[in-house]
PDB file of C-alpha atoms in Angstrom:
ATOM      1  CA  MET A 269      -4.693  -9.116 -10.443  1.00  0.00           C
ATOM      2  CA  ILE A 270      -7.155 -11.972 -10.551  1.00  0.00           C
ATOM      3  CA  THR A 271      -8.611 -13.084 -13.882  1.00  0.00           C
ATOM      4  CA  ARG A 272     -12.414 -12.828 -13.652  1.00  0.00           C
ATOM      5  CA  LEU A 273     -13.130 -15.838 -15.840  1.00  0.00           C
ATOM      6  CA  THR A 274     -10.900 -18.335 -14.019  1.00  0.00           C
ATOM      7  CA  ARG A 275     -10.664 -16.496 -10.681  1.00  0.00           C
ATOM      8  CA  SER A 276      -6.950 -17.227 -10.726  1.00  0.00           C
ATOM      9  CA  GLY A 277      -3.709 -15.310 -10.973  1.00  0.00           C
ATOM     10  CA  GLN A 278       0.033 -15.733 -10.920  1.00  0.00           C
ATOM     11  CA  VAL A 279       1.958 -15.434  -7.664  1.00  0.00           C
ATOM     12  CA  LEU A 280       5.682 -15.213  -7.119  1.00  0.00           C
ATOM     13  CA  ALA A 281       6.499 -16.709  -3.720  1.00  0.00           C
ATOM     14  CA  ARG A 282       9.619 -17.749  -1.877  1.00  0.00           C
ATOM     15  CA  PHE A 283       9.533 -20.578   0.659  1.00  0.00           C
ATOM     16  CA  ALA A 284      11.527 -23.552   1.916  1.00  0.00           C
ATOM     17  CA  ASN A 285      11.525 -26.646  -0.313  1.00  0.00           C
ATOM     18  CA  PRO A 286      14.103 -28.907   1.392  1.00  0.00           C
ATOM     19  CA  ASP A 287      13.011 -32.154  -0.290  1.00  0.00           C
ATOM     20  CA  PHE A 288      12.736 -30.518  -3.762  1.00  0.00           C
ATOM     21  CA  SER A 289       9.176 -31.832  -4.142  1.00  0.00           C
ATOM     22  CA  LEU A 290       8.151 -28.636  -5.934  1.00  0.00           C
ATOM     23  CA  ARG A 291       9.741 -27.852  -9.279  1.00  0.00           C
ATOM     24  CA  PRO A 292       9.882 -24.516 -11.122  1.00  0.00           C
ATOM     25  CA  GLY A 293       6.637 -23.911 -12.992  1.00  0.00           C
ATOM     26  CA  SER A 294       4.645 -26.273 -10.766  1.00  0.00           C
ATOM     27  CA  LEU A 295       0.914 -25.703 -10.493  1.00  0.00           C
ATOM     28  CA  VAL A 296      -0.355 -25.426  -6.922  1.00  0.00           C
ATOM     29  CA  GLU A 297      -3.662 -24.616  -5.305  1.00  0.00           C
ATOM     30  CA  ALA A 298      -3.473 -22.365  -2.254  1.00  0.00           C
ATOM     31  CA  GLU A 299      -5.535 -20.016  -0.139  1.00  0.00           C
ATOM     32  CA  ILE A 300      -4.023 -16.638   0.672  1.00  0.00           C
ATOM     33  CA  SER A 301      -5.559 -14.217   3.164  1.00  0.00           C
ATOM     34  CA  LEU A 302      -5.236 -10.594   2.100  1.00  0.00           C
ATOM     35  CA  LYS A 303      -6.621  -7.292   3.242  1.00  0.00           C
ATOM     36  CA  GLU A 304      -9.503  -6.267   1.050  1.00  0.00           C
ATOM     37  CA  ALA A 305      -8.312  -3.625  -1.378  1.00  0.00           C
ATOM     38  CA  ARG A 306     -10.668  -1.132  -2.952  1.00  0.00           C
ATOM     39  CA  VAL A 307      -9.658  -0.193  -6.458  1.00  0.00           C
ATOM     40  CA  LYS A 308     -11.030   3.242  -7.274  1.00  0.00           C
ATOM     41  CA  LEU A 309      -9.854   3.441 -10.869  1.00  0.00           C
ATOM     42  CA  LYS A 310      -8.511   0.710 -13.153  1.00  0.00           C
ATOM     43  CA  ILE A 311      -7.404   1.580 -16.680  1.00  0.00           C
ATOM     44  CA  PRO A 312      -5.968  -0.324 -19.635  1.00  0.00           C
ATOM     45  CA  ARG A 313      -2.182  -0.470 -19.404  1.00  0.00           C
ATOM     46  CA  SER A 314      -2.110   0.753 -23.014  1.00  0.00           C
ATOM     47  CA  ALA A 315      -3.594   4.097 -21.833  1.00  0.00           C
ATOM     48  CA  VAL A 316      -0.453   4.862 -19.817  1.00  0.00           C
ATOM     49  CA  MET A 317       2.222   6.887 -21.598  1.00  0.00           C
ATOM     50  CA  ILE A 318       5.703   7.143 -20.095  1.00  0.00           C
ATOM     51  CA  ILE A 319       6.846  10.751 -20.547  1.00  0.00           C
ATOM     52  CA  ASP A 320      10.185  11.864 -19.085  1.00  0.00           C
ATOM     53  CA  GLY A 321      10.314   8.554 -17.215  1.00  0.00           C
ATOM     54  CA  LYS A 322       6.981   9.099 -15.451  1.00  0.00           C
ATOM     55  CA  PRO A 323       3.550   7.527 -16.100  1.00  0.00           C
ATOM     56  CA  ASN A 324       0.970   9.870 -17.624  1.00  0.00           C
ATOM     57  CA  VAL A 325      -2.534   9.584 -19.019  1.00  0.00           C
ATOM     58  CA  PHE A 326      -4.479  11.895 -21.273  1.00  0.00           C
ATOM     59  CA  VAL A 327      -7.872  13.008 -19.954  1.00  0.00           C
ATOM     60  CA  ARG A 328     -10.613  14.332 -22.226  1.00  0.00           C
ATOM     61  CA  THR A 329     -11.699  17.887 -21.428  1.00  0.00           C
ATOM     62  CA  PRO A 330     -14.167  20.196 -23.213  1.00  0.00           C
ATOM     63  CA  GLU A 331     -11.181  21.812 -24.949  1.00  0.00           C
ATOM     64  CA  GLY A 332      -9.515  18.549 -26.035  1.00  0.00           C
ATOM     65  CA  PHE A 333      -7.115  16.445 -23.964  1.00  0.00           C
ATOM     66  CA  THR A 334      -4.978  17.247 -20.917  1.00  0.00           C
ATOM     67  CA  LYS A 335      -1.880  15.312 -19.868  1.00  0.00           C
ATOM     68  CA  ARG A 336      -1.901  14.197 -16.224  1.00  0.00           C
ATOM     69  CA  GLU A 337       0.926  12.521 -14.356  1.00  0.00           C
ATOM     70  CA  VAL A 338      -0.379   9.572 -12.330  1.00  0.00           C
ATOM     71  CA  GLU A 339       0.830   7.199  -9.652  1.00  0.00           C
ATOM     72  CA  LEU A 340       0.193   3.585 -10.559  1.00  0.00           C
ATOM     73  CA  GLY A 341      -0.647   0.765  -8.188  1.00  0.00           C
ATOM     74  CA  ARG A 342      -1.083  -2.943  -8.777  1.00  0.00           C
ATOM     75  CA  GLY A 343      -1.754  -4.349 -12.184  1.00  0.00           C
ATOM     76  CA  ASP A 344      -1.291  -7.150 -14.648  1.00  0.00           C
ATOM     77  CA  ASP A 345      -0.336  -7.375 -18.324  1.00  0.00           C
ATOM     78  CA  ASN A 346      -3.599  -5.737 -19.413  1.00  0.00           C
ATOM     79  CA  SER A 347      -4.683  -3.228 -16.765  1.00  0.00           C
ATOM     80  CA  VAL A 348      -3.365  -1.190 -13.864  1.00  0.00           C
ATOM     81  CA  GLU A 349      -4.909   0.728 -10.980  1.00  0.00           C
ATOM     82  CA  VAL A 350      -4.422   4.484 -10.650  1.00  0.00           C
ATOM     83  CA  VAL A 351      -3.570   5.399  -7.054  1.00  0.00           C
ATOM     84  CA  SER A 352      -3.425   9.165  -7.580  1.00  0.00           C
TER      85      SER A 352
END
């Protein structure tokens, strides 16, 4: 996920470095072309509860709260997208 304030993010990439000019932890500037992804629902990672090894969220209903198993997509340390 991209940080809104800095418009930056961390990327893990693997590529040839035969002359060892890049060192671990190096800062680089790059342009990466990606398909545009539409995020329908993004929630705080803290809202996800792992129950029986599967991600769940609790949804408010008129009667209280209902547990729903969800499929998670991309995310970062703070938030994650709900795919279904």
